[in-house]
Amino acid sequence: MADQLYLSLWFPNFRFDTLPATMVSVMRQFALISGEKRVAAASVYPISFTEAPTYQRIYVNDDRAEENQDTSGSIIENAVAEATEQLHDDMAYEFEMRWKLWSPEVDPNYPNPDIDPDSDIDPEYQSTALDPLWKLQLSTVRILGFGPKFDDASFDQNGHIRVDFGLDTPWLAETLEDEQLDAAATKHIQQNVEMLLAFTLSVEKNCGISSRLLWTESGEPLAQKLIDRLQRVN
């Protein structure tokens, strides 16, 4: 079952007034690894995530972003400076960025035997249709910085900064059946894992963290889930 994947970061002797600079540092590492150097959206939440955001901005990052000065706000430093202009210790500051991960696509026109068990399928077509086509797809990552009073000081558990990767599907390919997890699929999963590890290690090396934790919402380690997944087909 797909699971939410997070990276929590803690910093030594952390002072809240350094949060903007600390977030810029982490976001720069993400931009370096992903090649996507601009912020897609920014939000500021008061008290807890159950409250409506007090600030939101969505950036247009297309070809115009390189030519039009009006889109310069999506540059990391500018986006963080604008969102954190009013820095409050009971708020969380969220920035969306994107990277490209390998994702499988199965022919949507292929008959589903669960729906139509009597469908007449050409065996040759069946063989090729079941082979997924892997493509690089944009995936959203949310990088959050927490005020010490936000959500009852949840940064003790979440980290001073938390990176939300979304569902762990790109690293497990659980949308595929075991028989579809061939050498090509394994290669693309490995490439996604390498991206995740490269970002994590880059943050560890360059951002001065005291500790980090890669974790899933269910509590099951991603590495163990990946091992179990591969063992089922090997």
XYZ file of N, CA and C in Angstrom:
702
model
N 0.846 -1.193 0.000
C 0.000 0.000 0.000
C 0.883 1.246 0.000
N 0.512 2.239 -0.813
C 1.293 3.472 -0.895
C 1.298 4.195 0.444
N 2.414 4.837 0.738
C 2.642 5.446 2.038
C 3.261 6.824 1.833
N 2.949 7.767 2.709
C 3.563 9.085 2.645
C 5.012 9.001 3.118
N 5.899 9.695 2.406
C 7.328 9.660 2.717
C 7.813 11.053 3.120
N 8.582 11.115 4.207
C 9.051 12.392 4.750
C 10.540 12.323 5.064
N 11.167 13.508 5.086
C 12.525 13.670 5.603
C 12.493 14.795 6.626
N 12.763 14.464 7.885
C 12.790 15.461 8.956
C 14.230 15.865 9.229
N 14.434 17.173 9.421
C 15.773 17.721 9.633
C 15.803 18.539 10.917
N 16.828 18.309 11.728
C 17.048 19.108 12.927
C 18.410 19.781 12.830
N 18.500 20.973 13.436
C 19.719 21.772 13.358
C 20.226 22.088 14.762
N 21.546 22.102 14.964
C 22.085 22.349 16.304
C 21.887 23.802 16.726
N 21.524 24.007 17.990
C 21.361 25.362 18.544
C 20.497 26.231 17.636
N 19.390 25.651 17.180
C 18.556 26.318 16.176
C 17.863 27.543 16.757
N 17.957 28.656 16.037
C 17.242 29.885 16.389
C 16.196 30.153 15.315
N 14.994 30.509 15.755
C 13.891 30.664 14.815
C 14.163 31.754 13.787
N 14.889 32.806 14.183
C 15.132 33.894 13.233
C 16.048 33.474 12.081
N 16.672 32.306 12.202
C 17.504 31.803 11.104
C 16.732 30.878 10.166
N 15.431 30.688 10.429
C 14.643 29.759 9.611
C 14.677 30.102 8.124
N 14.477 31.371 7.720
C 14.494 31.662 6.279
C 15.804 31.243 5.606
N 16.927 31.595 6.206
C 18.217 31.235 5.610
C 18.409 29.723 5.590
N 17.939 29.051 6.633
C 18.063 27.595 6.702
C 17.223 26.932 5.618
N 16.018 27.451 5.391
C 15.165 26.894 4.342
C 15.769 27.116 2.963
N 16.328 28.289 2.746
C 16.987 28.565 1.469
C 18.106 27.555 1.227
N 18.863 27.258 2.273
C 19.965 26.306 2.150
C 19.471 24.927 1.719
N 18.400 24.440 2.354
C 17.847 23.127 2.007
C 17.263 23.144 0.594
N 16.551 24.206 0.255
C 15.928 24.298 -1.063
C 16.972 24.393 -2.175
N 18.095 25.029 -1.881
C 19.174 25.077 -2.873
C 19.707 23.680 -3.177
N 19.811 22.854 -2.149
C 20.282 21.486 -2.376
C 19.287 20.712 -3.234
N 18.001 20.945 -2.989
C 16.987 20.284 -3.810
C 17.098 20.739 -5.262
N 17.277 22.044 -5.465
C 17.409 22.571 -6.823
C 18.639 22.001 -7.513
N 19.712 21.840 -6.758
C 20.950 21.303 -7.320
C 20.755 19.872 -7.808
N 20.065 19.054 -7.027
C 19.869 17.650 -7.382
C 18.796 17.489 -8.456
N 17.726 18.259 -8.343
C 16.581 18.085 -9.250
C 16.758 18.790 -10.584
N 17.551 19.869 -10.585
C 17.664 20.687 -11.784
C 16.513 21.659 -11.961
N 15.528 21.615 -11.050
C 14.391 22.544 -11.082
C 14.667 23.640 -10.058
N 15.015 24.826 -10.514
C 15.577 25.845 -9.639
C 14.566 26.852 -9.111
N 13.296 26.682 -9.448
C 12.294 27.666 -9.032
C 11.235 27.048 -8.129
N 10.632 27.916 -7.333
C 9.551 27.519 -6.430
C 8.241 27.516 -7.208
N 7.416 26.496 -7.002
C 6.131 26.399 -7.700
C 5.013 27.101 -6.938
N 5.072 27.062 -5.606
C 4.026 27.682 -4.787
C 4.557 27.887 -3.379
N 3.932 28.829 -2.663
C 4.303 29.098 -1.270
C 3.035 29.333 -0.463
N 3.021 28.836 0.775
C 1.876 29.009 1.675
C 2.384 29.202 3.094
N 1.605 29.941 3.884
C 1.922 30.133 5.301
C 0.688 29.757 6.109
N 0.861 28.825 7.059
C -0.252 28.335 7.880
C -0.097 28.818 9.321
N -1.157 29.399 9.899
C -1.100 29.815 11.300
C -1.595 28.712 12.234
N -0.986 28.607 13.385
C -1.434 27.744 14.488
C -1.290 26.255 14.168
N -2.009 25.777 13.111
C -1.953 24.367 12.717
C -2.442 24.251 11.280
N -2.317 23.054 10.710
C -2.720 22.861 9.318
C -4.236 22.819 9.146
N -4.972 22.820 10.236
C -6.431 22.873 10.130
C -6.913 24.286 9.829
N -6.036 25.274 10.004
C -6.388 26.665 9.737
C -6.133 27.012 8.271
N -6.902 27.975 7.775
C -6.691 28.449 6.408
C -5.370 29.211 6.331
N -4.639 29.083 5.232
C -3.369 29.799 5.116
C -3.571 31.310 5.115
N -2.649 32.019 5.740
C -2.695 33.481 5.760
C -1.981 34.076 4.554
N -1.246 33.245 3.856
C -0.502 33.704 2.678
C -0.417 32.546 1.698
N -0.675 32.835 0.440
C -0.518 31.837 -0.617
C -0.099 32.528 -1.905
N 0.814 31.894 -2.607
C 1.187 32.401 -3.923
C 1.571 31.225 -4.807
N 1.025 31.204 -6.010
C 1.351 30.185 -7.002
C 2.135 30.863 -8.122
N 3.255 30.280 -8.472
C 4.132 30.881 -9.471
C 3.951 30.206 -10.826
N 4.082 30.998 -11.881
C 4.046 30.477 -13.242
C 5.484 30.255 -13.679
N 5.863 28.997 -13.821
C 7.235 28.664 -14.201
C 7.254 27.996 -15.569
N 7.157 28.818 -16.597
C 7.271 28.298 -17.956
C 8.353 29.095 -18.667
N 8.321 29.117 -19.978
C 9.362 29.824 -20.726
C 9.416 31.303 -20.372
N 8.285 31.860 -19.948
C 8.268 33.278 -19.599
C 9.102 33.570 -18.367
N 9.307 32.572 -17.517
C 10.030 32.784 -16.265
C 11.469 33.217 -16.512
N 12.015 32.832 -17.653
C 13.389 33.202 -17.952
C 13.477 34.600 -18.569
N 12.348 35.139 -19.018
C 12.373 36.388 -19.754
C 11.667 37.530 -19.036
N 10.673 37.210 -18.248
C 9.816 38.220 -17.645
C 10.209 38.450 -16.194
N 10.585 39.670 -15.855
C 11.007 39.973 -14.493
C 9.876 39.791 -13.497
N 8.631 39.808 -13.957
C 7.498 39.632 -13.053
C 7.479 38.233 -12.441
N 8.155 37.287 -13.042
C 8.178 35.922 -12.517
C 9.423 35.647 -11.679
N 10.217 36.670 -11.411
C 11.437 36.460 -10.633
C 11.135 36.098 -9.187
N 9.880 36.264 -8.758
C 9.512 35.903 -7.395
C 9.663 34.433 -7.117
N 9.670 33.593 -8.166
C 9.781 32.152 -7.953
C 11.214 31.709 -7.695
N 12.178 32.609 -7.822
C 13.545 32.285 -7.425
C 13.546 31.989 -5.933
N 14.285 30.980 -5.524
C 14.220 30.487 -4.149
C 14.354 31.606 -3.124
N 15.407 32.394 -3.241
C 15.656 33.439 -2.244
C 14.515 34.440 -2.187
N 13.967 34.806 -3.344
C 12.876 35.782 -3.381
C 11.591 35.212 -2.793
N 11.281 33.966 -3.131
C 10.056 33.341 -2.623
C 10.092 33.207 -1.108
N 11.231 32.785 -0.562
C 11.350 32.634 0.889
C 11.283 33.991 1.577
N 11.963 34.988 1.023
C 11.957 36.317 1.634
C 10.547 36.895 1.696
N 9.774 36.715 0.630
C 8.415 37.263 0.605
C 7.501 36.539 1.590
N 7.563 35.217 1.616
C 6.666 34.443 2.486
C 7.001 34.616 3.960
N 8.267 34.846 4.270
C 8.693 34.957 5.676
C 8.901 36.402 6.104
N 8.378 37.340 5.319
C 8.543 38.756 5.681
C 7.971 39.027 7.066
N 6.821 38.397 7.368
C 6.254 38.452 8.712
C 6.532 37.100 9.372
N 7.597 37.039 10.149
C 8.024 35.778 10.747
C 7.392 35.627 12.125
N 6.513 34.625 12.260
C 5.811 34.386 13.526
C 6.105 32.974 14.004
N 6.284 32.831 15.317
C 6.706 31.539 15.854
C 5.581 30.519 15.950
N 4.341 30.912 15.607
C 3.234 29.951 15.611
C 2.766 29.640 14.193
N 3.655 29.795 13.216
C 3.303 29.550 11.823
C 4.228 28.517 11.195
N 3.723 27.906 10.126
C 4.528 26.992 9.310
C 4.624 27.575 7.906
N 5.804 27.475 7.317
C 6.076 28.062 6.013
C 6.362 26.932 5.026
N 5.518 26.842 3.999
C 5.575 25.722 3.056
C 5.917 26.212 1.653
N 6.870 25.529 1.025
C 7.274 25.861 -0.339
C 7.230 24.598 -1.194
N 6.563 24.699 -2.323
C 6.478 23.568 -3.248
C 7.540 23.703 -4.333
N 8.272 22.610 -4.538
C 9.209 22.527 -5.648
C 8.934 21.214 -6.380
N 9.555 21.035 -7.521
C 9.267 19.845 -8.320
C 10.551 19.215 -8.828
N 10.469 17.902 -8.991
C 11.547 17.187 -9.661
C 10.950 16.115 -10.544
N 11.783 15.588 -11.433
C 11.305 14.579 -12.371
C 11.756 13.199 -11.906
N 10.777 12.315 -11.736
C 11.037 10.936 -11.346
C 10.451 9.997 -12.396
N 11.040 8.831 -12.506
C 10.540 7.846 -13.459
C 9.222 7.259 -12.966
N 8.269 7.168 -13.884
C 6.946 6.646 -13.534
C 6.447 5.739 -14.657
N 5.834 4.597 -14.317
C 5.356 3.673 -15.351
C 3.960 4.036 -15.840
N 3.728 3.801 -17.119
C 2.402 3.972 -17.700
C 2.040 2.696 -18.458
N 0.889 2.138 -18.133
C 0.382 0.953 -18.836
C -0.686 1.406 -19.820
N -0.756 0.763 -20.977
C -1.727 1.119 -22.014
C -3.134 1.196 -21.415
N -3.757 2.404 -21.392
C -5.089 2.530 -20.794
C -6.175 1.826 -21.585
N -5.893 1.481 -22.850
C -6.889 0.803 -23.681
C -6.846 -0.718 -23.533
N -5.884 -1.180 -22.727
C -5.774 -2.631 -22.546
C -6.974 -3.147 -21.754
N -7.670 -4.183 -22.231
C -8.860 -4.687 -21.527
C -8.518 -5.168 -20.123
N -9.371 -4.834 -19.189
C -9.188 -5.254 -17.805
C -9.949 -6.559 -17.576
N -9.245 -7.672 -17.330
C -9.937 -8.961 -17.161
C -10.825 -8.994 -15.933
N -10.563 -8.121 -14.960
C -11.422 -8.080 -13.775
C -12.799 -7.519 -14.117
N -12.832 -6.648 -15.146
C -14.098 -6.040 -15.558
C -14.759 -6.865 -16.653
N -13.935 -7.342 -17.595
C -14.458 -8.105 -18.735
C -13.652 -9.395 -18.893
N -13.955 -10.414 -18.094
C -13.169 -11.661 -18.132
C -13.294 -12.414 -19.440
N -14.325 -12.124 -20.237
C -14.530 -12.840 -21.495
C -13.931 -12.111 -22.692
N -13.196 -11.023 -22.441
C -12.648 -10.251 -23.552
C -11.633 -11.083 -24.324
N -11.677 -10.956 -25.641
C -10.797 -11.718 -26.524
C -9.540 -10.896 -26.777
N -8.416 -11.304 -26.176
C -7.186 -10.531 -26.250
C -6.162 -11.275 -27.091
N -5.610 -10.584 -28.073
C -4.536 -11.152 -28.877
C -3.329 -11.407 -27.974
N -2.809 -12.651 -27.913
C -1.678 -12.951 -27.020
C -0.463 -12.070 -27.273
N -0.208 -11.741 -28.558
C 0.945 -10.898 -28.865
C 0.728 -9.483 -28.327
N -0.508 -8.976 -28.492
C -0.828 -7.651 -27.957
C -0.776 -7.659 -26.441
N -1.240 -8.761 -25.852
C -1.247 -8.866 -24.398
C 0.169 -8.741 -23.849
N 1.130 -9.357 -24.524
C 2.511 -9.338 -24.053
C 3.085 -7.933 -24.056
N 2.818 -7.160 -25.130
C 3.384 -5.818 -25.222
C 2.600 -4.812 -24.400
N 1.289 -4.990 -24.308
C 0.460 -4.024 -23.588
C 0.737 -4.046 -22.094
N 1.118 -5.220 -21.600
C 1.390 -5.326 -20.173
C 2.731 -4.728 -19.788
N 3.596 -4.475 -20.771
C 4.885 -3.861 -20.483
C 4.691 -2.361 -20.302
N 4.950 -1.829 -19.116
C 4.724 -0.403 -18.892
C 5.747 0.446 -19.637
N 5.320 1.609 -20.054
C 6.211 2.584 -20.667
C 6.650 3.557 -19.577
N 7.944 3.635 -19.335
C 8.466 4.489 -18.265
C 8.763 5.882 -18.807
N 8.301 6.892 -18.093
C 8.516 8.281 -18.487
C 8.933 9.101 -17.270
N 9.705 10.155 -17.531
C 10.029 11.107 -16.474
C 8.834 12.027 -16.272
N 8.311 12.061 -15.057
C 7.133 12.865 -14.740
C 7.457 13.827 -13.604
N 6.905 15.041 -13.688
C 7.090 16.011 -12.612
C 6.360 15.547 -11.361
N 7.027 15.638 -10.238
C 6.452 15.260 -8.948
C 6.687 16.397 -7.962
N 5.672 16.737 -7.191
C 5.755 17.864 -6.261
C 6.342 17.434 -4.924
N 7.264 18.241 -4.426
C 7.857 18.056 -3.100
C 7.580 19.318 -2.294
N 7.163 19.139 -1.042
C 6.863 20.278 -0.174
C 7.920 20.381 0.916
N 8.516 21.557 1.029
C 9.548 21.803 2.034
C 8.973 22.779 3.050
N 8.887 22.350 4.304
C 8.206 23.122 5.344
C 9.159 23.489 6.464
N 9.035 24.732 6.937
C 9.748 25.181 8.123
C 8.741 25.502 9.212
N 9.010 25.040 10.439
C 8.038 25.155 11.530
C 8.479 26.170 12.577
N 7.527 27.037 12.967
C 7.750 27.880 14.125
C 7.688 27.041 15.389
N 8.380 27.453 16.460
C 8.432 26.637 17.685
C 7.092 26.472 18.383
N 6.124 27.342 18.076
C 4.809 27.237 18.706
C 3.741 26.717 17.750
N 4.138 26.348 16.539
C 3.169 25.841 15.573
C 2.736 24.437 15.958
N 1.425 24.205 15.961
C 0.864 22.874 16.219
C 1.444 22.261 17.492
N 1.403 23.057 18.565
C 1.886 22.591 19.878
C 3.324 22.085 19.817
N 4.179 22.904 19.191
C 5.616 22.596 19.134
C 5.892 21.231 18.509
N 5.197 20.927 17.423
C 5.353 19.610 16.792
C 6.701 19.444 16.101
N 7.502 20.535 16.030
C 8.797 20.393 15.374
C 9.716 19.437 16.136
N 9.414 19.187 17.405
C 10.185 18.184 18.142
C 10.108 16.836 17.440
N 8.944 16.549 16.844
C 8.746 15.290 16.121
C 8.988 15.456 14.629
N 8.511 16.568 14.058
C 8.572 16.761 12.612
C 9.920 17.247 12.114
N 10.717 17.853 13.014
C 11.956 18.484 12.596
C 11.773 19.986 12.483
N 12.877 20.732 12.558
C 12.787 22.172 12.312
C 12.323 22.417 10.876
N 12.801 21.548 9.983
C 12.365 21.560 8.584
C 11.968 20.135 8.207
N 10.845 20.012 7.496
C 10.393 18.700 7.034
C 10.173 18.746 5.528
N 10.643 17.726 4.866
C 10.452 17.602 3.422
C 9.412 16.514 3.178
N 8.317 16.883 2.519
C 7.246 15.935 2.199
C 7.398 15.511 0.736
N 7.734 14.257 0.517
C 7.953 13.761 -0.843
C 6.676 13.262 -1.503
N 5.577 13.212 -0.775
C 4.353 12.627 -1.310
C 4.371 11.119 -1.120
N 3.608 10.404 -1.921
C 3.548 8.948 -1.808
C 4.881 8.310 -2.203
N 5.181 7.173 -1.582
C 6.448 6.492 -1.862
C 6.403 5.641 -3.130
N 5.361 5.781 -3.932
C 5.190 4.986 -5.155
C 6.386 5.045 -6.106
N 7.020 6.219 -6.337
C 8.147 6.242 -7.287
C 9.317 5.356 -6.880
N 9.425 5.028 -5.596
C 10.555 4.231 -5.119
C 10.193 2.762 -4.923
N 8.926 2.428 -5.150
C 8.483 1.046 -4.983
C 7.714 0.513 -6.188
N 7.171 1.427 -7.004
C 6.381 1.040 -8.188
C 5.292 0.046 -7.827
N 4.556 0.337 -6.778
C 3.530 -0.600 -6.320
C 2.293 -0.613 -7.215
N 2.248 0.285 -8.201
C 1.147 0.242 -9.163
C 1.346 -0.890 -10.167
N 2.532 -1.479 -10.191
C 2.826 -2.574 -11.114
C 2.626 -3.920 -10.434
N 2.216 -4.899 -11.227
C 2.174 -6.269 -10.740
C 3.604 -6.804 -10.630
N 3.783 -7.824 -9.813
C 5.127 -8.369 -9.615
C 5.762 -8.809 -10.928
N 4.957 -9.402 -11.830
C 5.513 -9.901 -13.090
C 5.947 -8.761 -14.021
N 5.504 -7.538 -13.749
C 5.914 -6.394 -14.559
C 7.198 -5.751 -14.048
N 7.676 -6.194 -12.912
C 8.874 -5.613 -12.314
C 10.111 -6.283 -12.918
N 10.388 -5.926 -14.172
C 11.497 -6.533 -14.899
C 12.772 -5.714 -14.702
N 13.795 -6.004 -15.508
C 15.079 -5.320 -15.370
C 14.951 -3.822 -15.622
N 14.134 -3.446 -16.613
C 13.951 -2.024 -16.909
C 13.275 -1.306 -15.745
N 12.255 -1.941 -15.181
C 11.560 -1.338 -14.047
C 12.495 -1.185 -12.857
N 13.274 -2.224 -12.590
C 14.221 -2.170 -11.476
C 15.233 -1.051 -11.678
N 15.684 -0.859 -12.911
C 16.641 0.200 -13.212
C 16.051 1.576 -12.918
N 14.804 1.804 -13.336
C 14.189 3.117 -13.128
C 13.888 3.361 -11.649
N 13.479 2.332 -10.932
C 13.283 2.483 -9.490
C 14.603 2.856 -8.831
N 15.681 2.200 -9.253
C 17.004 2.498 -8.705
C 17.389 3.948 -8.980
N 17.080 4.450 -10.178
C 17.393 5.841 -10.505
C 16.613 6.799 -9.611
N 15.360 6.477 -9.309
C 14.576 7.305 -8.390
C 15.173 7.275 -6.986
N 15.585 6.091 -6.549
C 16.203 5.958 -5.227
C 17.492 6.772 -5.164
N 18.270 6.740 -6.236
C 19.518 7.499 -6.269
C 19.261 8.997 -6.150
N 18.194 9.493 -6.769
C 17.829 10.903 -6.633
C 17.500 11.246 -5.186
N 16.712 10.392 -4.547
C 16.326 10.605 -3.156
C 17.553 10.614 -2.253
N 18.440 9.646 -2.447
C 19.642 9.567 -1.622
C 20.578 10.737 -1.889
N 20.693 11.154 -3.141
C 21.568 12.275 -3.480
C 21.117 13.547 -2.775
N 19.816 13.795 -2.761
C 19.298 14.978 -2.065
C 19.545 14.876 -0.566
N 19.239 13.720 0.015
C 19.416 13.538 1.454
C 20.872 13.735 1.862
N 21.795 13.153 1.113
C 23.213 13.271 1.435
C 23.729 14.680 1.187
N 23.197 15.356 0.176
C 23.596 16.732 -0.105
C 23.188 17.660 1.034
N 21.991 17.451 1.572
C 21.549 18.231 2.732
C 22.445 17.950 3.931
N 22.737 16.679 4.157
C 23.581 16.302 5.296
C 24.968 16.938 5.191
N 25.498 17.010 3.990
C 26.854 17.515 3.788
C 26.925 19.033 3.832
N 25.883 19.713 3.339
C 25.997 21.153 3.088
C 25.128 22.053 3.953
N 24.222 21.485 4.748
C 23.260 22.332 5.467
C 23.487 22.386 6.978
N 24.516 21.748 7.476
C 24.843 21.855 8.893
C 23.815 21.254 9.829
N 23.175 20.168 9.434
C 22.155 19.555 10.281
C 22.812 18.777 11.421
N 22.054 18.606 12.496
C 22.535 17.774 13.605
C 22.005 16.351 13.493
N 20.827 16.190 12.886
C 20.267 14.853 12.677
C 19.207 14.912 11.587
N 18.914 13.744 11.030
C 17.885 13.632 9.993
C 17.183 12.299 10.151
N 15.957 12.231 9.635
C 15.193 10.985 9.703
C 14.322 10.870 8.467
N 14.554 9.824 7.683
C 13.691 9.501 6.544
C 12.658 8.506 7.043
N 11.384 8.877 6.967
C 10.356 8.045 7.593
C 9.073 8.052 6.775
N 8.246 7.041 7.026
C 6.953 6.941 6.365
C 5.846 7.089 7.398
N 4.676 7.442 6.917
C 3.545 7.666 7.814
C 3.165 6.392 8.569
N 3.342 5.247 7.940
C 3.000 3.983 8.590
C 4.058 3.546 9.597
N 5.243 4.144 9.507
C 6.333 3.756 10.387
C 7.218 2.667 9.817
N 6.827 2.082 8.674
C 7.635 1.030 8.056
C 8.759 1.662 7.243
N 10.016 1.298 7.484
C 11.140 1.909 6.767
C 11.038 1.687 5.259
N 11.349 2.734 4.496
C 11.298 2.625 3.037
C 12.259 1.552 2.536
N 13.449 1.480 3.124
C 14.436 0.497 2.675
C 13.900 -0.922 2.826
N 13.228 -1.199 3.938
C 12.682 -2.533 4.153
C 11.558 -2.828 3.170
N 10.733 -1.824 2.878
C 9.650 -2.015 1.912
C 10.217 -2.334 0.527
N 11.313 -1.651 0.168
C 11.929 -1.894 -1.135
C 12.532 -3.296 -1.196
N 13.195 -3.711 -0.122
C 13.769 -5.059 -0.074
C 12.671 -6.109 -0.215
N 11.589 -5.935 0.537
C 10.478 -6.892 0.471
C 9.878 -6.945 -0.928
N 9.777 -5.785 -1.554
C 9.205 -5.707 -2.902
C 10.068 -6.483 -3.895
N 11.373 -6.276 -3.840
C 12.263 -6.934 -4.794
C 12.387 -8.428 -4.515
N 12.307 -8.812 -3.247
C 12.414 -10.230 -2.911
C 11.225 -11.030 -3.433
N 10.095 -10.376 -3.607
C 8.913 -11.085 -4.099
C 9.072 -11.521 -5.550
N 9.952 -10.846 -6.274
C 10.078 -11.142 -7.708
C 11.422 -11.760 -8.062
N 12.297 -11.915 -7.092
C 13.624 -12.495 -7.353
C 13.749 -13.876 -6.715
